[in-house]
Coordinates of C-alpha atoms in Angstrom, one line a residue:
X1 CA -0.1 0.0 0.0
X2 CA 2.4 2.5 0.9
X3 CA 5.4 1.6 -1.7
X4 CA 2.6 2.1 -3.9
X5 CA 2.0 5.7 -2.7
X6 CA 5.8 6.6 -3.2
X7 CA 5.0 6.0 -7.0
X8 CA 2.9 9.2 -6.5
X9 CA 6.4 11.2 -6.2
X10 CA 7.6 10.6 -9.6
X11 CA 4.4 12.2 -11.6
X12 CA 5.3 15.1 -12.7
X13 CA 3.2 18.0 -13.6
X14 CA 3.2 20.9 -16.0
X15 CA 3.4 23.5 -13.0
X16 CA 5.9 23.2 -10.4
X17 CA 4.2 21.8 -6.9
X18 CA 4.4 25.4 -5.1
X19 CA 1.2 26.2 -7.2
X20 CA -0.9 23.9 -5.5
X21 CA -2.5 23.6 -2.1
X22 CA -0.8 21.6 0.0
X23 CA -4.5 20.3 2.0
X24 CA -7.3 21.2 2.3
X25 CA -10.5 20.6 4.8
X26 CA -13.8 19.0 3.6
X27 CA -17.0 18.6 5.4
X28 CA -17.9 15.1 4.8
X29 CA -21.5 13.4 5.5
X30 CA -22.4 12.4 9.3
X31 CA -22.3 8.5 10.2
X32 CA -25.0 7.0 11.9
X33 CA -24.2 5.8 15.3
X34 CA -25.4 3.2 17.5
X35 CA -24.6 2.9 21.4
X36 CA -21.8 5.3 21.0
X37 CA -21.5 8.7 22.6
X38 CA -19.7 10.5 20.1
X39 CA -19.3 10.2 16.4
X40 CA -16.6 10.7 13.7
X41 CA -15.0 13.8 12.6
X42 CA -16.8 15.4 9.9
X43 CA -14.9 18.1 9.5
X44 CA -11.6 16.4 8.2
X45 CA -8.5 17.2 6.4
X46 CA -6.6 15.8 3.4
X47 CA -3.3 16.5 2.0
X48 CA -2.4 17.0 -1.5
X49 CA -0.1 13.8 -1.5
X50 CA -3.1 12.1 0.7
X51 CA -4.9 13.3 -2.2
X52 CA -3.0 11.7 -5.2
X53 CA -2.1 8.2 -3.5
X54 CA -6.0 7.7 -2.8
X55 CA -6.5 8.9 -6.4
X56 CA -4.0 6.3 -8.0
X57 CA -4.6 3.2 -5.5
X58 CA -8.6 3.3 -6.9
X59 CA -8.1 4.0 -10.3
X60 CA -5.8 1.1 -10.0
X61 CA -8.4 -1.3 -8.4
X62 CA -11.0 -0.1 -11.3
X63 CA -8.6 -0.7 -14.0
X64 CA -7.4 -4.0 -12.9
X65 CA -11.3 -5.3 -12.8
X66 CA -12.0 -4.0 -15.9
X67 CA -9.2 -5.8 -17.2
X68 CA -10.2 -9.3 -15.5
X69 CA -13.7 -8.8 -16.4
X70 CA -11.9 -8.6 -20.6
X71 CA -9.5 -11.5 -19.7
X72 CA -12.5 -13.7 -18.4
X73 CA -14.7 -12.6 -21.0
X74 CA -11.7 -13.9 -23.4
X75 CA -12.3 -17.2 -21.5
X76 CA -8.4 -16.8 -19.8
X77 CA -9.5 -16.5 -16.3
X78 CA -12.0 -19.0 -15.9
X79 CA -13.9 -20.1 -12.2
X80 CA -15.3 -18.2 -9.8
X81 CA -14.3 -14.4 -10.3
X82 CA -16.0 -11.6 -8.0
X83 CA -15.5 -8.2 -8.9
X84 CA -14.8 -5.1 -6.6
X85 CA -15.4 -1.7 -9.2
X86 CA -17.5 0.4 -7.4
X87 CA -16.2 -0.3 -3.8
X88 CA -12.8 1.4 -3.9
X89 CA -13.7 3.7 -1.5
X90 CA -14.0 1.4 1.1
X91 CA -10.4 -0.4 0.4
X92 CA -8.4 2.3 0.5
X93 CA -9.9 4.2 2.9
X94 CA -10.0 1.4 5.6
X95 CA -6.3 0.9 4.5
X96 CA -5.9 4.8 5.2
X97 CA -7.6 4.7 9.0
X98 CA -5.2 1.0 10.2
X99 CA -1.6 0.1 9.9
X100 CA 0.1 -2.7 7.2
X101 CA 1.0 -4.3 10.6
X102 CA -2.9 -4.8 11.6
X103 CA -4.8 -7.6 9.9
X104 CA -7.4 -8.0 7.4
X105 CA -9.7 -10.8 6.4
X106 CA -12.4 -10.7 3.8
X107 CA -14.8 -12.9 1.6
X108 CA -14.4 -13.6 -1.8
X109 CA -14.6 -10.2 -3.2
X110 CA -11.0 -9.8 -2.2
X111 CA -8.7 -8.5 -5.3
X112 CA -8.7 -4.8 -4.0
X113 CA -7.9 -5.7 -0.4
X114 CA -4.5 -7.9 -1.9
X115 CA -3.3 -5.3 -3.9
X116 CA -3.9 -2.7 -0.5
X117 CA -2.3 -5.4 1.8
X118 CA 0.7 -5.5 -0.6
X119 CA 0.2 -7.8 -3.2
X120 CA 1.3 -6.1 -6.9
X121 CA -1.2 -5.8 -10.3
X122 CA 1.4 -8.7 -11.7
X123 CA 0.6 -10.8 -8.7
X124 CA -3.2 -10.5 -8.3
X125 CA -3.2 -11.3 -12.5
X126 CA -1.2 -13.8 -12.5
X127 CA -3.3 -15.8 -10.1
X128 CA -6.3 -14.8 -11.7
X129 CA -5.2 -16.9 -14.9
X130 CA -3.2 -19.3 -12.7
X131 CA 0.5 -19.0 -13.5
X132 CA 3.4 -19.6 -11.7
X133 CA 3.6 -15.5 -11.1
X134 CA 0.5 -15.5 -9.1
X135 CA 0.2 -14.1 -5.4
X136 CA -0.4 -18.3 -4.2
X137 CA 1.5 -19.2 -7.3
X138 CA -1.5 -20.2 -9.5
X139 CA -3.6 -22.3 -7.5
X140 CA -5.5 -19.5 -5.6
X141 CA -7.1 -18.3 -8.0
X142 CA -10.2 -15.5 -7.3
X143 CA -10.9 -16.1 -4.2
X144 CA -7.7 -17.3 -2.0
X145 CA -5.0 -14.4 -2.4
X146 CA -2.7 -13.9 0.7
X147 CA -0.1 -10.8 1.7
X148 CA 1.3 -10.5 5.0
X149 CA -1.6 -9.6 7.2
X150 CA -3.8 -10.7 4.9
X151 CA -6.0 -13.4 5.9
X152 CA -7.7 -14.0 1.9
X153 CA -10.8 -13.7 0.3
X154 CA -12.7 -16.4 1.7
X155 CA -15.5 -18.6 -0.5
X156 CA -17.3 -19.9 2.1
X157 CA -20.8 -17.3 2.5
X158 CA -19.5 -15.5 6.2
X159 CA -16.7 -18.1 7.1
X160 CA -14.4 -15.4 7.9
X161 CA -15.9 -13.3 10.3
X162 CA -14.8 -16.2 13.2
X163 CA -11.5 -16.8 11.5
X164 CA -11.0 -12.4 11.5
X165 CA -12.2 -12.9 15.9
X166 CA -9.8 -15.5 16.2
X167 CA -7.0 -13.3 14.9
X168 CA -7.8 -10.5 17.3
X169 CA -8.0 -12.4 20.3
X170 CA -4.5 -13.2 18.8
X171 CA -3.6 -9.8 18.4
X172 CA -5.0 -8.9 22.2
X173 CA -2.8 -12.3 23.8
X174 CA 0.4 -11.2 22.1
X175 CA -0.6 -7.6 23.5
X176 CA 1.1 -5.7 20.1
X177 CA -1.7 -2.9 20.2
X178 CA -3.0 -4.3 17.4
X179 CA -6.7 -4.8 16.0
X180 CA -8.2 -7.6 13.1
X181 CA -10.6 -6.1 10.6
X182 CA -13.0 -8.6 9.8
X183 CA -15.1 -8.2 6.1
X184 CA -18.2 -9.6 5.1
X185 CA -21.1 -8.4 3.2
X186 CA -25.3 -8.0 3.6
X187 CA -25.7 -11.7 1.7
X188 CA -23.6 -13.1 4.3
X189 CA -25.2 -10.5 7.4
X190 CA -28.0 -12.8 8.6
X191 CA -25.0 -16.0 9.2
X192 CA -25.4 -17.7 12.4
X193 CA -21.7 -17.9 12.7
X194 CA -21.9 -14.1 12.6
X195 CA -23.8 -13.7 16.1
X196 CA -21.8 -16.7 17.5
X197 CA -18.6 -14.0 16.5
X198 CA -20.6 -10.7 17.9
X199 CA -20.5 -13.1 20.8
X200 CA -17.6 -13.7 21.5
X201 CA -15.2 -10.9 20.4
X202 CA -17.9 -9.0 23.4
X203 CA -17.3 -10.9 25.8
X204 CA -13.6 -11.3 25.4
X205 CA -12.9 -7.6 24.8
X206 CA -11.5 -8.3 21.1
X207 CA -9.6 -5.7 19.3
X208 CA -11.8 -6.3 16.4
X209 CA -13.5 -4.3 13.7
X210 CA -16.5 -5.6 12.1
X211 CA -17.2 -4.3 8.4
X212 CA -20.3 -5.0 6.5
X213 CA -19.9 -4.1 3.1
X214 CA -23.1 -3.0 2.0
X215 CA -23.5 -3.5 -1.7
X216 CA -27.2 -3.5 -1.5
X217 CA -27.4 -7.2 -3.3
X218 CA -26.9 -10.5 -1.6
X219 CA -26.5 -12.2 -5.2
X220 CA -29.2 -11.2 -7.1
X221 CA -31.9 -10.3 -4.0
X222 CA -32.0 -6.8 -2.8
X223 CA -31.1 -6.0 1.2
X224 CA -35.2 -5.5 1.9
X225 CA -35.9 -8.8 0.9
X226 CA -33.2 -10.7 2.8
X227 CA -33.5 -9.2 6.3
X228 CA -36.0 -7.9 8.6
X229 CA -33.6 -5.2 9.2
X230 CA -31.2 -3.5 7.4
X231 CA -29.6 -1.4 9.8
X232 CA -26.3 -3.7 9.5
X233 CA -24.6 -1.3 11.8
X234 CA -27.0 -2.1 15.0
X235 CA -26.9 -5.9 14.6
X236 CA -24.1 -6.5 16.7
X237 CA -26.8 -5.1 19.3
X238 CA -24.6 -4.7 22.4
X239 CA -21.5 -4.2 20.1
X240 CA -21.4 -0.2 19.2
X241 CA -21.9 0.7 15.1
X242 CA -21.3 3.2 12.6
X243 CA -23.2 3.4 9.3
X244 CA -20.7 4.7 7.0
X245 CA -21.2 7.0 3.5
X246 CA -18.5 3.9 1.6
X247 CA -18.6 5.6 -1.7
X248 CA -16.8 8.3 -0.1
X249 CA -12.8 7.6 0.6
X250 CA -13.0 10.1 3.5
X251 CA -15.7 9.2 5.1
X252 CA -14.9 5.5 5.5
X253 CA -10.8 7.0 6.7
X254 CA -12.4 8.9 9.2
X255 CA -14.9 6.6 10.8
X256 CA -12.0 3.2 10.1
X257 CA -9.6 6.0 12.3
X258 CA -12.4 6.2 14.8
X259 CA -12.7 2.4 15.3
X260 CA -9.4 1.4 15.1
X261 CA -9.2 4.5 18.0
X262 CA -11.8 2.2 20.1
X263 CA -10.5 -0.9 19.5
X264 CA -7.2 0.2 21.1
X265 CA -8.2 1.8 23.8
X266 CA -9.4 -1.6 25.3
X267 CA -13.3 -1.1 24.6
X268 CA -13.8 -4.5 22.9
X269 CA -15.1 -4.8 19.3
X270 CA -17.1 -2.3 17.0
X271 CA -18.8 -2.6 13.9
X272 CA -19.3 -0.5 11.2
X273 CA -21.6 -0.4 8.1
X274 CA -20.0 0.9 4.7
X275 CA -23.2 2.0 2.2
X276 CA -21.8 0.8 -1.0
X277 CA -22.7 0.0 -4.5
X278 CA -21.0 -2.5 -7.3
X279 CA -21.3 -1.9 -11.0
X280 CA -20.3 -5.4 -11.8
X281 CA -23.1 -8.4 -11.1
X282 CA -22.4 -10.4 -8.1
X283 CA -19.7 -12.8 -9.8
X284 CA -18.6 -12.8 -13.6
X285 CA -21.9 -15.3 -13.8
X286 CA -24.0 -12.7 -13.5
X287 CA -24.5 -10.0 -15.5
X288 CA -26.2 -7.9 -12.8
X289 CA -29.1 -6.5 -14.9
X290 CA -31.9 -9.1 -14.7
X291 CA -33.0 -7.3 -10.4
X292 CA -31.5 -4.3 -11.2
X293 CA -32.0 -1.7 -14.0
X294 CA -29.7 0.1 -15.9
X295 CA -30.5 2.9 -14.5
X296 CA -30.4 2.8 -11.4
X297 CA -26.3 1.8 -12.0
X298 CA -25.6 4.5 -14.5
X299 CA -27.5 6.6 -11.2
X300 CA -25.0 5.6 -9.0
X301 CA -22.0 6.0 -11.9
X302 CA -23.3 9.9 -12.4
X303 CA -23.7 10.9 -8.7
X304 CA -21.8 9.3 -6.3
X305 CA -18.8 7.2 -8.2
X306 CA -15.6 7.5 -5.3
X307 CA -13.2 7.9 -7.8
X308 CA -14.8 10.6 -9.8
X309 CA -15.9 11.9 -6.1
X310 CA -12.9 12.3 -4.9
X311 CA -11.1 13.5 -8.4
X312 CA -13.6 16.7 -8.2
X313 CA -12.2 17.5 -4.4
X314 CA -8.9 17.3 -6.1
X315 CA -9.6 19.6 -9.0
X316 CA -11.8 21.8 -6.8
X317 CA -9.5 22.6 -4.1
X318 CA -6.2 23.1 -6.5
X319 CA -4.2 20.2 -5.4
X320 CA -3.3 19.1 -8.7
X321 CA -4.0 20.0 -12.4
X322 CA -6.4 17.6 -14.9
X323 CA -3.1 17.3 -16.4
X324 CA -1.2 15.7 -13.3
X325 CA -4.0 13.2 -12.6
X326 CA -4.3 12.4 -16.5
X327 CA -0.4 11.5 -16.6
X328 CA -2.0 9.2 -13.2
X329 CA -4.2 7.5 -15.5
X330 CA -1.9 6.7 -18.1
X331 CA 0.5 5.3 -16.3
X332 CA -2.0 3.2 -14.7
X333 CA -3.3 1.8 -16.9
X334 CA 0.1 0.7 -18.4
X335 CA 0.7 -1.1 -15.4
X336 CA -2.2 -3.2 -15.8
X337 CA -1.9 -3.7 -19.9
X338 CA 2.0 -4.8 -18.6
X339 CA 0.6 -6.7 -16.1
X340 CA -2.3 -8.4 -18.1
X341 CA 0.3 -9.2 -20.9
X342 CA 2.8 -11.2 -18.2
X343 CA -0.7 -12.8 -16.7
X344 CA -1.5 -13.8 -20.2
X345 CA 2.0 -15.4 -20.9
X346 CA 3.3 -17.0 -17.9
X347 CA 3.6 -20.6 -17.7
X348 CA 1.0 -22.7 -15.2
X349 CA 2.6 -24.7 -11.9
X350 CA 3.1 -28.1 -13.3
X351 CA 1.8 -30.7 -11.8
X352 CA 4.7 -31.9 -9.5
X353 CA 3.9 -27.7 -7.7
X354 CA 0.1 -29.4 -7.1
X355 CA 0.6 -30.4 -3.7
X356 CA 3.8 -27.9 -2.3
X357 CA 3.4 -24.8 0.2
X358 CA 0.2 -27.3 2.4
X359 CA 1.9 -25.9 5.8
X360 CA 4.1 -23.0 5.6
X361 CA 7.2 -24.0 6.8
X362 CA 7.1 -28.0 7.5
X363 CA 10.2 -30.5 5.6
X364 CA 9.2 -32.3 2.6
X365 CA 6.3 -34.6 3.6
X366 CA 4.9 -37.8 1.0
X367 CA 0.8 -37.0 0.2
X368 CA -0.7 -40.0 -0.1
X369 CA -4.2 -40.7 -2.9
X370 CA -3.2 -37.8 -5.3
X371 CA -3.0 -40.3 -8.1
X372 CA -2.3 -44.3 -7.6
X373 CA 0.8 -43.5 -10.7
X374 CA 2.6 -41.1 -9.2
X375 CA 3.7 -39.7 -5.7
X376 CA 4.2 -36.6 -4.6
X377 CA 6.1 -34.9 -2.4
X378 CA 5.1 -31.3 -0.5
X379 CA 7.5 -29.0 -0.3
X380 CA 6.8 -25.6 2.3

């Protein structure tokens, strides 16, 4: 995430940096709160560097997902593939509110978080195409990517939340003042295991932020038809909660900082509901227009697109020039194209690597019953 940020310095503007506003103050939407005496700030400051960082990372995630869509339609990416375009402000805002030493786990819409947690576009694209250079060496695919302190996309609906609470328990046990962020969608919010996790986290005062990315549809079902209460931020009951505009990177950043401070102060878990939107269907097998109209999607794109919102703020406050943002767009596009080129030419992993990396650091072991004609050894 922060390595990506440092790339901004290579962008040369037609005007000198001295011409630009180095920081500006913004009025953001107030969060709804549950069982809290105070709310995150509504008057916030963003520096020019931060604005350009957020812009580049959101553009990278957006372009990466659009390229994945293209490669899927060309049958170069196969299997499950859940895209994140539209929700970029959630990933970037969360990362801006916590540290890379904190821990994060999410569901299967995971490409954006793999990138913000330190994965490269090349590694992510290669994983999608099942190649050796992939972040899981071509054996995980869209739903199973991992980096340091990122415990992956998880395919079983809601199952990552108890795992995230286990990570929070480890954080508390080790006493390093770290926290765990567990993400799930509105479709997973009715899972029993999530409520069991709330209970344990509250009992043990775990440093856990539970985040519901409410993108309004669980697969093809609108939230109103799947949940008796759509106030997801209140559903921790005895756990305090925040409802946040998930299309505004600054709203997400401030709410995440607030939640992180709550956890680090030893007050136990907190819930966040990020009201966001996905432009694609649930997965690549879902065209996304049988249960919602094209007009609805276009309206969200026109009125509350997270990248457009940030771009307008940067330009209207003289924090950068149109040319500078265009240069970022060009360099992002080139990075995506180069990564896609690698991801379509890199070799697939050979059969003998099928059982490797079962464990992180165990000595090689024989793997039985993989095939009656060959014996495979696993290497960590």
